[in-house]
């Protein structure tokens, strides 16, 4: 066979082991104080440990003598360890000759410590992509990041009447956006991904807005109603884990508005009866005293609670510092319609100007964006190009870390386990001193939930991120991390075995593959380059769709 450079290393290693073993076996006991000390102890059978070791040592030495490539050791084995092997070495010079091209001479002064910023040997296309990512990273956290516009939320904002008492809408630019963004099939919603609940609730909201202001250019209303009729039966066909947040509350509320406008919709369809039943069940579980007392995720869908006796003046005390209701433009628009609050108006007006007539489903997402950007850069194996930007993101996250965890933005007072787990793992991974006790706020009766006081079953992505975070447990940490790790692993394995690795927050390319890799290769057993290679096949990029009250990107 062809010789390999590792052959000589193997010969030298065995020679060294053999020489040292032979030297130790030929030495007198007086030369080994450790052995002398050990020989004074007697095992449970009453025999000296030295007499137990010697036969094993002789057996090992005898076995080495049968290796044909090794000769008898010299008197001084620590000198010239491998010279006696030279006569037996096969020539391997051709293998050792470097085939790599010589490096061009460069001025060492051009190289700087700041990672790859001054590299001149990168392809120009790669440098352009790196610069583009840096530009995007620089805009994070300064209210310049952008989300897709939500047709549903834009329609709810368009329904706000003129606060000065006029007959027109308070935000006419929202009507213009609706007119300009109807899809060819007559619906509104995400144009690239069809989810029937997203299209139905967005279309119904836009039809109600258009009909309310008697704007029907190009038969917008008729085309929208036709789409609703044709797809009503499909509402029960969609995977339930992909149900938009609050759909069973908000969709019936829009149907009541449509009925008041005499829109031709099959209100007695059996599918709607099932949705109404879910709505009544959920509304019956809402504690009104809690709803009016502390901020909860119920505020995100407050626009659909038309049948509840809500005290809007009391609810105003629960709005976020930016003037929103749980960062939701639709919920904030409902509060503005009932109260005329100036802070709610300022929040919506700012968004409409920023998004050119429309509004997103939630704003802002600064904490969420920075966490997921850092995670994706690391898993894709390109974080080395953006060390300073990542450090800035982590400093941003650390400044917003609280004893109860993290929320999706700096203004929201309701933390969630998804952002908390992602932040905990990334901060610990980069040396920040944070305590795992925050996870106690999401533990309920031995289970872990996404939001405090949540009653729905857990979802895959939050439990996946919590399981990843639980692997960063240090000595002396609270046992809550161990409990979270056990629960999340059992939850993910159960979902995996039943082939139900869907998630209520995201529709991504290969979530089952991501979860499977995490279960098979915990952080301590995961090789970064292997993980990157696997994630390159799992990463959906711009094709990933997130779920709130509608789909967004």
Short mmCIF file of C-alpha atoms in Angstrom, two decimals:
data_model
loop_
_atom_site.label_atom_id
_atom_site.label_comp_id
_atom_site.label_asym_id
_atom_site.label_seq_id
_atom_site.Cartn_x
_atom_site.Cartn_y
_atom_site.Cartn_z
CA UNK A 1 0.00 0.00 0.00
CA UNK A 2 1.01 3.61 -0.34
CA UNK A 3 2.73 5.11 2.65
CA UNK A 4 1.12 7.97 4.52
CA UNK A 5 2.78 10.69 6.67
CA UNK A 6 0.80 9.43 9.66
CA UNK A 7 2.69 6.11 9.49
CA UNK A 8 5.84 7.62 10.93
CA UNK A 9 3.83 9.31 13.69
CA UNK A 10 2.22 5.97 14.54
CA UNK A 11 5.63 4.23 14.69
CA UNK A 12 7.07 6.93 16.93
CA UNK A 13 4.05 6.78 19.25
CA UNK A 14 4.24 3.00 19.73
CA UNK A 15 8.01 3.19 20.16
CA UNK A 16 7.65 5.77 22.88
CA UNK A 17 4.98 3.76 24.73
CA UNK A 18 7.01 0.57 24.46
CA UNK A 19 10.23 2.21 25.65
CA UNK A 20 8.62 3.87 28.66
CA UNK A 21 6.80 0.66 29.68
CA UNK A 22 9.97 -1.40 29.40
CA UNK A 23 11.97 1.15 31.35
CA UNK A 24 9.39 1.28 34.14
CA UNK A 25 9.20 -2.53 34.41
CA UNK A 26 13.01 -2.84 34.67
CA UNK A 27 13.37 -0.18 37.36
CA UNK A 28 13.68 -1.10 41.01
CA UNK A 29 10.83 -0.33 43.39
CA UNK A 30 13.01 2.12 45.29
CA UNK A 31 13.11 4.35 42.25
CA UNK A 32 9.33 4.78 42.27
CA UNK A 33 8.09 6.50 45.42
CA UNK A 34 4.51 6.38 44.20
CA UNK A 35 4.68 2.63 43.74
CA UNK A 36 6.27 2.21 47.16
CA UNK A 37 3.46 4.20 48.68
CA UNK A 38 0.85 2.18 46.84
CA UNK A 39 2.48 -1.10 47.86
CA UNK A 40 1.78 -0.42 51.52
CA UNK A 41 -1.96 -0.71 50.86
CA UNK A 42 -3.76 -4.03 50.76
CA UNK A 43 -6.89 -4.69 48.74
CA UNK A 44 -9.97 -6.53 49.95
CA UNK A 45 -8.39 -9.88 49.14
CA UNK A 46 -5.27 -9.09 51.19
CA UNK A 47 -2.87 -8.91 48.24
CA UNK A 48 -0.41 -6.14 47.54
CA UNK A 49 -1.46 -3.82 44.68
CA UNK A 50 2.04 -3.97 43.26
CA UNK A 51 1.75 -7.74 42.84
CA UNK A 52 -1.52 -7.16 41.01
CA UNK A 53 -0.04 -4.65 38.62
CA UNK A 54 3.12 -6.55 37.66
CA UNK A 55 1.52 -9.43 35.72
CA UNK A 56 -0.63 -6.94 33.77
CA UNK A 57 2.45 -4.87 32.97
CA UNK A 58 4.40 -7.94 31.81
CA UNK A 59 1.52 -9.10 29.67
CA UNK A 60 1.29 -5.67 28.02
CA UNK A 61 5.06 -5.63 27.44
CA UNK A 62 5.07 -9.10 25.97
CA UNK A 63 2.33 -8.12 23.57
CA UNK A 64 4.33 -5.15 22.38
CA UNK A 65 7.34 -7.35 21.65
CA UNK A 66 5.34 -9.20 19.05
CA UNK A 67 4.85 -6.03 17.00
CA UNK A 68 7.29 -6.58 14.13
CA UNK A 69 8.02 -2.92 13.41
CA UNK A 70 9.51 -2.29 16.86
CA UNK A 71 13.07 -3.19 17.91
CA UNK A 72 14.43 -3.47 21.43
CA UNK A 73 14.61 -0.08 23.14
CA UNK A 74 17.87 1.69 23.83
CA UNK A 75 19.30 2.16 27.29
CA UNK A 76 18.16 5.79 27.27
CA UNK A 77 14.72 5.64 25.65
CA UNK A 78 14.05 9.36 26.05
CA UNK A 79 16.88 10.12 23.61
CA UNK A 80 16.53 9.70 19.87
CA UNK A 81 13.11 8.04 20.26
CA UNK A 82 12.58 7.06 16.64
CA UNK A 83 16.07 6.68 15.16
CA UNK A 84 15.84 2.88 15.21
CA UNK A 85 12.83 3.17 12.89
CA UNK A 86 14.62 4.98 10.08
CA UNK A 87 15.84 1.80 8.42
CA UNK A 88 12.25 0.51 8.24
CA UNK A 89 10.56 3.68 7.03
CA UNK A 90 9.21 3.62 3.54
CA UNK A 91 9.85 6.72 1.46
CA UNK A 92 6.98 9.17 1.66
CA UNK A 93 8.53 12.33 0.34
CA UNK A 94 6.09 12.65 -2.54
CA UNK A 95 3.17 12.59 -0.15
CA UNK A 96 4.64 15.30 2.01
CA UNK A 97 5.37 17.69 -0.84
CA UNK A 98 2.90 20.60 -0.69
CA UNK A 99 0.72 20.98 -3.75
CA UNK A 100 -0.73 24.30 -2.57
CA UNK A 101 0.24 27.46 -4.46
CA UNK A 102 2.58 29.77 -2.68
CA UNK A 103 1.02 32.70 -0.85
CA UNK A 104 1.56 36.09 -2.45
CA UNK A 105 3.66 38.50 -0.51
CA UNK A 106 1.49 40.93 1.40
CA UNK A 107 2.12 43.86 3.62
CA UNK A 108 1.42 42.68 7.16
CA UNK A 109 0.33 46.18 8.01
CA UNK A 110 -2.82 45.70 5.94
CA UNK A 111 -4.14 42.98 8.26
CA UNK A 112 -6.15 44.08 11.26
CA UNK A 113 -7.59 42.34 14.27
CA UNK A 114 -11.21 43.12 13.35
CA UNK A 115 -11.80 39.72 11.75
CA UNK A 116 -12.36 39.75 8.00
CA UNK A 117 -13.10 43.39 7.36
CA UNK A 118 -9.78 44.10 5.60
CA UNK A 119 -9.51 40.85 3.66
CA UNK A 120 -8.46 41.52 0.08
CA UNK A 121 -8.61 37.93 -1.13
CA UNK A 122 -12.39 37.59 -0.89
CA UNK A 123 -14.37 37.58 -4.14
CA UNK A 124 -15.99 40.92 -4.84
CA UNK A 125 -19.44 39.31 -4.86
CA UNK A 126 -18.90 37.95 -1.35
CA UNK A 127 -17.74 41.34 -0.09
CA UNK A 128 -20.86 42.92 -1.54
CA UNK A 129 -23.08 40.40 0.23
CA UNK A 130 -21.23 40.92 3.50
CA UNK A 131 -21.60 44.69 3.18
CA UNK A 132 -25.31 44.32 2.42
CA UNK A 133 -25.83 42.22 5.55
CA UNK A 134 -23.86 44.74 7.61
CA UNK A 135 -26.09 47.51 6.34
CA UNK A 136 -29.18 45.55 7.32
CA UNK A 137 -27.72 44.75 10.74
CA UNK A 138 -26.92 48.41 11.32
CA UNK A 139 -30.61 49.29 11.01
CA UNK A 140 -31.77 46.84 13.68
CA UNK A 141 -33.22 48.41 16.78
CA UNK A 142 -33.58 51.94 15.41
CA UNK A 143 -37.18 51.62 14.13
CA UNK A 144 -35.98 51.37 10.55
CA UNK A 145 -36.59 47.66 10.08
CA UNK A 146 -39.59 46.71 8.01
CA UNK A 147 -42.22 43.98 8.04
CA UNK A 148 -44.78 43.04 5.46
CA UNK A 149 -48.02 45.04 5.56
CA UNK A 150 -51.04 43.28 7.04
CA UNK A 151 -54.23 43.66 5.01
CA UNK A 152 -56.30 42.70 8.06
CA UNK A 153 -54.75 45.31 10.37
CA UNK A 154 -54.81 47.96 7.63
CA UNK A 155 -58.54 47.36 7.14
CA UNK A 156 -59.22 47.64 10.88
CA UNK A 157 -57.33 50.94 10.97
CA UNK A 158 -59.27 52.12 7.89
CA UNK A 159 -62.53 51.60 9.81
CA UNK A 160 -61.62 54.33 12.34
CA UNK A 161 -63.94 57.26 11.80
CA UNK A 162 -62.77 60.84 11.66
CA UNK A 163 -61.95 61.84 15.23
CA UNK A 164 -63.07 65.43 14.55
CA UNK A 165 -66.62 64.31 13.82
CA UNK A 166 -66.53 64.19 10.03
CA UNK A 167 -68.12 61.53 7.85
CA UNK A 168 -64.91 60.19 6.34
CA UNK A 169 -62.17 57.87 7.61
CA UNK A 170 -59.48 59.11 9.95
CA UNK A 171 -56.80 57.41 7.84
CA UNK A 172 -57.83 57.59 4.15
CA UNK A 173 -54.42 56.36 3.00
CA UNK A 174 -55.35 52.94 4.42
CA UNK A 175 -58.30 52.81 2.02
CA UNK A 176 -55.95 53.63 -0.84
CA UNK A 177 -53.66 50.76 0.18
CA UNK A 178 -56.61 48.32 0.21
CA UNK A 179 -57.72 49.40 -3.26
CA UNK A 180 -54.23 48.97 -4.67
CA UNK A 181 -53.42 45.58 -3.13
CA UNK A 182 -56.26 43.21 -3.97
CA UNK A 183 -54.89 39.95 -5.39
CA UNK A 184 -55.95 38.55 -8.79
CA UNK A 185 -58.24 35.93 -7.19
CA UNK A 186 -60.18 38.67 -5.38
CA UNK A 187 -58.59 38.10 -1.98
CA UNK A 188 -56.21 40.00 0.25
CA UNK A 189 -53.39 38.48 2.28
CA UNK A 190 -49.91 37.05 1.83
CA UNK A 191 -49.41 36.85 -1.96
CA UNK A 192 -46.74 34.12 -1.91
CA UNK A 193 -48.19 31.60 0.55
CA UNK A 194 -51.83 30.51 0.59
CA UNK A 195 -53.24 29.78 4.02
CA UNK A 196 -57.01 29.87 3.90
CA UNK A 197 -57.52 31.44 7.35
CA UNK A 198 -55.09 34.24 6.51
CA UNK A 199 -56.76 34.96 3.17
CA UNK A 200 -60.29 34.69 4.56
CA UNK A 201 -59.89 37.01 7.54
CA UNK A 202 -57.87 39.53 5.52
CA UNK A 203 -60.39 39.50 2.67
CA UNK A 204 -63.39 39.81 4.97
CA UNK A 205 -61.80 42.75 6.80
CA UNK A 206 -60.99 44.56 3.55
CA UNK A 207 -64.47 43.93 2.13
CA UNK A 208 -66.02 45.35 5.30
CA UNK A 209 -63.77 48.42 5.10
CA UNK A 210 -64.52 49.04 1.42
CA UNK A 211 -68.26 48.58 1.94
CA UNK A 212 -68.28 50.81 5.05
CA UNK A 213 -66.96 53.76 3.06
CA UNK A 214 -68.91 52.94 -0.12
CA UNK A 215 -65.79 52.54 -2.23
CA UNK A 216 -66.26 49.88 -4.87
CA UNK A 217 -64.00 50.68 -7.79
CA UNK A 218 -63.29 47.68 -10.06
CA UNK A 219 -65.86 45.61 -8.15
CA UNK A 220 -63.50 45.12 -5.21
CA UNK A 221 -66.29 44.16 -2.85
CA UNK A 222 -68.02 41.70 -5.19
CA UNK A 223 -64.77 39.93 -6.05
CA UNK A 224 -63.87 39.68 -2.37
CA UNK A 225 -67.28 38.28 -1.41
CA UNK A 226 -67.03 35.71 -4.21
CA UNK A 227 -63.67 34.54 -2.88
CA UNK A 228 -65.16 34.17 0.62
CA UNK A 229 -68.07 32.08 -0.67
CA UNK A 230 -65.83 29.78 -2.69
CA UNK A 231 -63.42 29.11 0.17
CA UNK A 232 -65.69 29.03 3.21
CA UNK A 233 -65.71 25.23 3.38
CA UNK A 234 -61.90 25.11 3.40
CA UNK A 235 -61.68 26.75 6.82
CA UNK A 236 -61.81 23.36 8.53
CA UNK A 237 -59.27 21.76 6.19
CA UNK A 238 -56.22 23.72 7.37
CA UNK A 239 -53.78 22.29 9.92
CA UNK A 240 -54.99 23.56 13.30
CA UNK A 241 -51.49 24.31 14.54
CA UNK A 242 -51.29 26.93 11.79
CA UNK A 243 -54.37 28.80 12.99
CA UNK A 244 -53.71 32.59 13.18
CA UNK A 245 -53.76 34.04 16.67
CA UNK A 246 -57.26 34.97 17.80
CA UNK A 247 -58.89 33.79 14.56
CA UNK A 248 -61.83 32.18 16.36
CA UNK A 249 -62.53 35.55 18.06
CA UNK A 250 -61.74 38.06 15.31
CA UNK A 251 -63.37 36.29 12.35
CA UNK A 252 -66.85 36.05 13.96
CA UNK A 253 -66.60 39.71 15.00
CA UNK A 254 -66.00 40.67 11.36
CA UNK A 255 -68.93 38.50 10.28
CA UNK A 256 -71.18 40.55 12.57
CA UNK A 257 -69.97 43.76 10.90
CA UNK A 258 -70.52 42.20 7.46
CA UNK A 259 -74.07 41.21 8.43
CA UNK A 260 -74.81 44.79 9.50
CA UNK A 261 -73.62 45.94 6.04
CA UNK A 262 -75.86 43.36 4.28
CA UNK A 263 -72.95 41.63 2.59
CA UNK A 264 -74.00 38.47 0.75
CA UNK A 265 -72.13 35.87 2.82
CA UNK A 266 -73.45 32.41 3.87
CA UNK A 267 -73.75 33.16 7.59
CA UNK A 268 -75.48 29.84 8.31
CA UNK A 269 -72.72 27.68 6.84
CA UNK A 270 -71.95 24.67 9.13
CA UNK A 271 -68.30 25.65 9.12
CA UNK A 272 -69.20 28.96 10.77
CA UNK A 273 -71.20 27.19 13.45
CA UNK A 274 -68.06 25.35 14.51
CA UNK A 275 -66.06 28.60 14.59
CA UNK A 276 -68.76 30.33 16.65
CA UNK A 277 -68.71 27.45 19.13
CA UNK A 278 -64.95 27.83 19.59
CA UNK A 279 -65.39 31.57 20.01
CA UNK A 280 -68.04 31.24 22.72
CA UNK A 281 -65.92 28.70 24.58
CA UNK A 282 -62.87 30.94 24.51
CA UNK A 283 -64.76 34.08 25.54
CA UNK A 284 -66.29 32.21 28.46
CA UNK A 285 -62.81 31.49 29.79
CA UNK A 286 -61.66 35.12 29.72
CA UNK A 287 -61.62 36.54 33.27
CA UNK A 288 -62.78 40.12 32.87
CA UNK A 289 -61.21 41.21 36.14
CA UNK A 290 -57.81 39.97 34.98
CA UNK A 291 -58.30 41.46 31.50
CA UNK A 292 -58.80 44.92 33.03
CA UNK A 293 -56.15 44.56 35.75
CA UNK A 294 -52.86 43.45 34.18
CA UNK A 295 -51.38 43.29 30.67
CA UNK A 296 -52.10 39.93 29.04
CA UNK A 297 -51.88 38.52 25.53
CA UNK A 298 -55.68 38.90 25.33
CA UNK A 299 -55.09 42.56 24.48
CA UNK A 300 -53.63 41.48 21.14
CA UNK A 301 -57.13 40.40 20.00
CA UNK A 302 -59.23 42.88 21.93
CA UNK A 303 -60.80 44.21 18.70
CA UNK A 304 -62.75 40.95 18.40
CA UNK A 305 -64.26 41.01 21.91
CA UNK A 306 -67.31 42.99 20.83
CA UNK A 307 -69.72 40.97 22.98
CA UNK A 308 -67.82 41.51 26.23
CA UNK A 309 -68.57 44.47 28.54
CA UNK A 310 -65.20 46.17 28.17
CA UNK A 311 -64.27 49.32 30.08
CA UNK A 312 -62.06 51.03 27.52
CA UNK A 313 -60.96 53.82 29.82
CA UNK A 314 -59.66 51.22 32.26
CA UNK A 315 -58.00 49.27 29.47
CA UNK A 316 -56.13 52.39 28.36
CA UNK A 317 -54.00 52.12 31.48
CA UNK A 318 -52.65 48.82 30.11
CA UNK A 319 -51.37 50.15 26.79
CA UNK A 320 -47.67 49.93 26.03
CA UNK A 321 -45.35 52.93 26.42
CA UNK A 322 -45.39 53.43 22.64
CA UNK A 323 -49.18 53.93 22.73
CA UNK A 324 -50.14 50.52 21.35
CA UNK A 325 -52.19 47.63 22.69
CA UNK A 326 -49.71 44.78 22.82
CA UNK A 327 -48.03 46.21 19.69
CA UNK A 328 -51.11 45.38 17.58
CA UNK A 329 -52.36 48.07 15.16
CA UNK A 330 -55.77 46.35 14.89
CA UNK A 331 -56.29 46.30 18.66
CA UNK A 332 -54.97 49.86 18.94
CA UNK A 333 -57.40 50.99 16.24
CA UNK A 334 -60.29 49.52 18.23
CA UNK A 335 -59.14 51.38 21.34
CA UNK A 336 -58.80 54.61 19.33
CA UNK A 337 -62.35 54.25 17.96
CA UNK A 338 -63.78 53.88 21.48
CA UNK A 339 -61.66 56.47 23.30
CA UNK A 340 -60.02 58.85 20.82
CA UNK A 341 -56.80 58.47 22.80
CA UNK A 342 -53.99 60.67 21.48
CA UNK A 343 -51.25 58.15 22.17
CA UNK A 344 -53.07 55.45 20.23
CA UNK A 345 -53.55 57.91 17.38
CA UNK A 346 -49.88 58.86 17.38
CA UNK A 347 -48.83 55.20 17.25
CA UNK A 348 -51.05 54.45 14.25
CA UNK A 349 -50.20 57.66 12.42
CA UNK A 350 -46.49 56.93 12.77
CA UNK A 351 -46.92 53.43 11.32
CA UNK A 352 -49.03 54.62 8.39
CA UNK A 353 -46.37 57.11 7.39
CA UNK A 354 -43.61 54.55 7.76
CA UNK A 355 -45.37 51.83 5.74
CA UNK A 356 -46.85 54.18 3.12
CA UNK A 357 -50.53 53.73 3.84
CA UNK A 358 -50.57 50.26 5.37
CA UNK A 359 -49.65 48.88 8.77
CA UNK A 360 -47.99 45.60 9.83
CA UNK A 361 -49.60 43.06 12.14
CA UNK A 362 -47.24 44.03 14.97
CA UNK A 363 -44.73 46.76 15.63
CA UNK A 364 -42.04 46.80 16.62
CA UNK A 365 -40.16 43.49 16.69
CA UNK A 366 -36.75 44.85 17.67
CA UNK A 367 -35.86 42.27 20.33
CA UNK A 368 -37.18 39.36 18.29
CA UNK A 369 -35.34 40.50 15.15
CA UNK A 370 -31.97 40.85 16.81
CA UNK A 371 -32.20 37.51 18.59
CA UNK A 372 -33.13 35.56 15.49
CA UNK A 373 -30.60 37.36 13.29
CA UNK A 374 -27.74 36.41 15.61
CA UNK A 375 -28.99 32.83 15.85
CA UNK A 376 -29.24 32.49 12.06
CA UNK A 377 -25.81 34.00 11.44
CA UNK A 378 -24.25 31.54 13.87
CA UNK A 379 -26.09 28.49 12.58
CA UNK A 380 -25.26 29.38 8.98
CA UNK A 381 -21.58 29.53 9.88
CA UNK A 382 -20.96 33.13 8.78
CA UNK A 383 -20.96 34.90 12.15
CA UNK A 384 -17.19 35.45 11.92
CA UNK A 385 -17.82 38.19 9.35
CA UNK A 386 -20.04 40.16 11.73
CA UNK A 387 -18.43 39.97 15.16
CA UNK A 388 -18.86 43.63 16.04
CA UNK A 389 -22.47 43.73 14.80
CA UNK A 390 -23.32 40.60 16.78
CA UNK A 391 -21.74 42.12 19.87
CA UNK A 392 -23.92 45.21 19.47
CA UNK A 393 -27.03 43.03 19.16
CA UNK A 394 -26.11 41.11 22.30
CA UNK A 395 -25.52 44.33 24.23
CA UNK A 396 -28.96 45.49 23.09
CA UNK A 397 -30.50 42.24 24.35
CA UNK A 398 -28.59 42.29 27.63
CA UNK A 399 -29.77 45.84 28.41
CA UNK A 400 -33.37 44.65 28.04
CA UNK A 401 -32.98 41.44 30.03
CA UNK A 402 -35.30 41.38 33.04
CA UNK A 403 -35.95 39.03 35.94
CA UNK A 404 -39.00 37.77 34.05
CA UNK A 405 -37.29 37.31 30.70
CA UNK A 406 -37.70 38.99 27.33
CA UNK A 407 -40.66 40.13 25.24
CA UNK A 408 -40.67 40.49 21.46
CA UNK A 409 -39.97 44.21 21.71
CA UNK A 410 -38.72 46.73 24.20
CA UNK A 411 -42.17 48.25 24.83
CA UNK A 412 -44.15 45.07 25.45
CA UNK A 413 -44.51 44.20 29.17
CA UNK A 414 -45.40 40.53 28.55
CA UNK A 415 -42.36 38.23 28.27
CA UNK A 416 -42.52 34.98 26.34
CA UNK A 417 -40.48 31.79 26.65
CA UNK A 418 -39.46 31.83 22.97
CA UNK A 419 -37.57 35.14 23.10
CA UNK A 420 -36.41 34.42 26.65
CA UNK A 421 -34.92 31.04 25.76
CA UNK A 422 -33.21 32.37 22.66
CA UNK A 423 -31.79 35.33 24.58
CA UNK A 424 -30.67 33.17 27.50
CA UNK A 425 -28.79 30.75 25.25
CA UNK A 426 -27.08 33.41 23.14
CA UNK A 427 -26.09 35.55 26.12
CA UNK A 428 -24.66 32.60 28.06
CA UNK A 429 -22.91 31.34 24.96
CA UNK A 430 -21.14 34.70 24.71
CA UNK A 431 -20.15 34.95 28.37
CA UNK A 432 -22.91 37.10 29.88
CA UNK A 433 -23.81 36.40 33.51
CA UNK A 434 -27.56 35.71 33.65
CA UNK A 435 -29.63 33.47 35.88
CA UNK A 436 -31.96 30.69 34.66
CA UNK A 437 -34.56 31.52 37.31
CA UNK A 438 -36.49 33.45 34.63
CA UNK A 439 -37.87 30.15 33.35
CA UNK A 440 -39.88 29.71 36.57
CA UNK A 441 -42.31 32.32 35.25
CA UNK A 442 -43.25 29.96 32.41
CA UNK A 443 -43.62 26.80 34.50
CA UNK A 444 -47.15 25.75 35.30
CA UNK A 445 -48.11 22.44 36.92
CA UNK A 446 -44.96 20.72 35.71
CA UNK A 447 -45.35 22.04 32.17
CA UNK A 448 -43.81 24.99 30.37
CA UNK A 449 -45.90 27.48 28.39
CA UNK A 450 -45.05 30.23 25.95
CA UNK A 451 -46.75 33.04 27.91
CA UNK A 452 -47.54 33.31 31.61
CA UNK A 453 -51.18 32.38 32.28
CA UNK A 454 -51.45 30.66 28.89
CA UNK A 455 -53.94 27.78 28.74
CA UNK A 456 -53.32 26.47 25.22
CA UNK A 457 -51.02 23.53 24.53
CA UNK A 458 -47.36 24.25 23.92
CA UNK A 459 -45.95 24.87 20.47
CA UNK A 460 -42.94 23.30 18.78
CA UNK A 461 -40.64 26.28 18.19
CA UNK A 462 -40.80 27.71 21.75
CA UNK A 463 -40.19 24.25 23.21
CA UNK A 464 -37.37 23.64 20.72
CA UNK A 465 -35.63 26.87 21.69
CA UNK A 466 -36.18 26.16 25.38
CA UNK A 467 -34.65 22.71 24.99
CA UNK A 468 -31.62 24.26 23.28
CA UNK A 469 -31.32 26.78 26.12
CA UNK A 470 -31.56 24.08 28.80
CA UNK A 471 -28.30 22.58 27.55
CA UNK A 472 -26.40 25.65 28.79
CA UNK A 473 -26.78 24.63 32.43
CA UNK A 474 -23.84 25.38 34.70
CA UNK A 475 -22.95 23.90 38.12
CA UNK A 476 -24.98 25.62 40.82
CA UNK A 477 -27.83 26.60 38.49
CA UNK A 478 -31.43 26.32 39.55
CA UNK A 479 -33.06 22.96 38.76
CA UNK A 480 -35.62 24.73 36.58
CA UNK A 481 -33.34 24.29 33.57
CA UNK A 482 -33.18 20.54 34.10
CA UNK A 483 -36.97 20.37 34.44
CA UNK A 484 -37.42 22.47 31.32
CA UNK A 485 -35.01 20.26 29.40
CA UNK A 486 -36.80 17.06 30.38
CA UNK A 487 -40.24 18.43 29.61
CA UNK A 488 -39.26 19.93 26.25
CA UNK A 489 -37.43 16.80 25.14
CA UNK A 490 -40.43 14.60 25.96
CA UNK A 491 -42.76 17.07 24.22
CA UNK A 492 -40.63 17.19 21.06
CA UNK A 493 -40.17 13.42 20.97
CA UNK A 494 -43.92 12.91 21.29
CA UNK A 495 -44.59 15.35 18.45
CA UNK A 496 -41.85 13.72 16.39
CA UNK A 497 -43.24 10.21 16.85
CA UNK A 498 -46.75 11.36 15.88
CA UNK A 499 -45.41 13.30 12.87
CA UNK A 500 -46.91 16.57 14.14
CA UNK A 501 -43.93 18.90 14.16
CA UNK A 502 -46.04 21.85 13.04
CA UNK A 503 -45.72 25.17 14.79
CA UNK A 504 -48.24 27.90 15.58
CA UNK A 505 -45.68 30.68 15.08
CA UNK A 506 -43.79 29.82 11.88
CA UNK A 507 -44.09 27.88 8.63
CA UNK A 508 -40.53 26.98 7.73
CA UNK A 509 -38.73 24.74 5.28
CA UNK A 510 -37.66 21.84 7.50
CA UNK A 511 -38.67 22.27 11.14
CA UNK A 512 -38.74 18.46 11.64
CA UNK A 513 -35.13 18.32 10.47
CA UNK A 514 -34.08 21.07 12.89
CA UNK A 515 -35.80 19.39 15.81
CA UNK A 516 -34.41 15.98 14.86
CA UNK A 517 -30.84 17.28 14.78
CA UNK A 518 -31.23 18.96 18.18
CA UNK A 519 -32.62 15.78 19.74
CA UNK A 520 -29.90 13.57 18.26
CA UNK A 521 -26.98 15.95 18.83
CA UNK A 522 -27.19 18.09 21.98
CA UNK A 523 -24.96 21.13 22.18
CA UNK A 524 -22.13 19.22 23.90
CA UNK A 525 -22.11 16.62 21.11
CA UNK A 526 -22.70 18.95 18.16
CA UNK A 527 -19.84 19.91 15.85
CA UNK A 528 -20.38 23.48 14.60
CA UNK A 529 -19.39 22.77 11.00
CA UNK A 530 -21.60 19.70 10.81
CA UNK A 531 -24.49 21.65 12.30
CA UNK A 532 -23.93 24.39 9.72
CA UNK A 533 -23.91 21.91 6.86
CA UNK A 534 -27.17 20.40 8.08
CA UNK A 535 -28.78 23.81 8.64
CA UNK A 536 -27.92 24.97 5.13
CA UNK A 537 -30.39 22.36 3.88
CA UNK A 538 -32.99 23.24 6.54
CA UNK A 539 -32.86 27.05 6.26
CA UNK A 540 -35.82 28.55 4.41
CA UNK A 541 -34.56 32.13 4.15
CA UNK A 542 -37.08 34.51 2.63
CA UNK A 543 -39.53 31.65 2.09
CA UNK A 544 -40.15 31.27 5.83
CA UNK A 545 -43.51 32.70 6.90
CA UNK A 546 -44.33 33.79 10.45
CA UNK A 547 -47.78 33.62 12.02
CA UNK A 548 -49.47 36.23 14.20
CA UNK A 549 -53.10 37.26 13.66
CA UNK A 550 -52.15 36.93 9.97
CA UNK A 551 -49.09 35.75 8.07
CA UNK A 552 -46.12 38.10 7.95
CA UNK A 553 -42.52 38.19 6.79
#
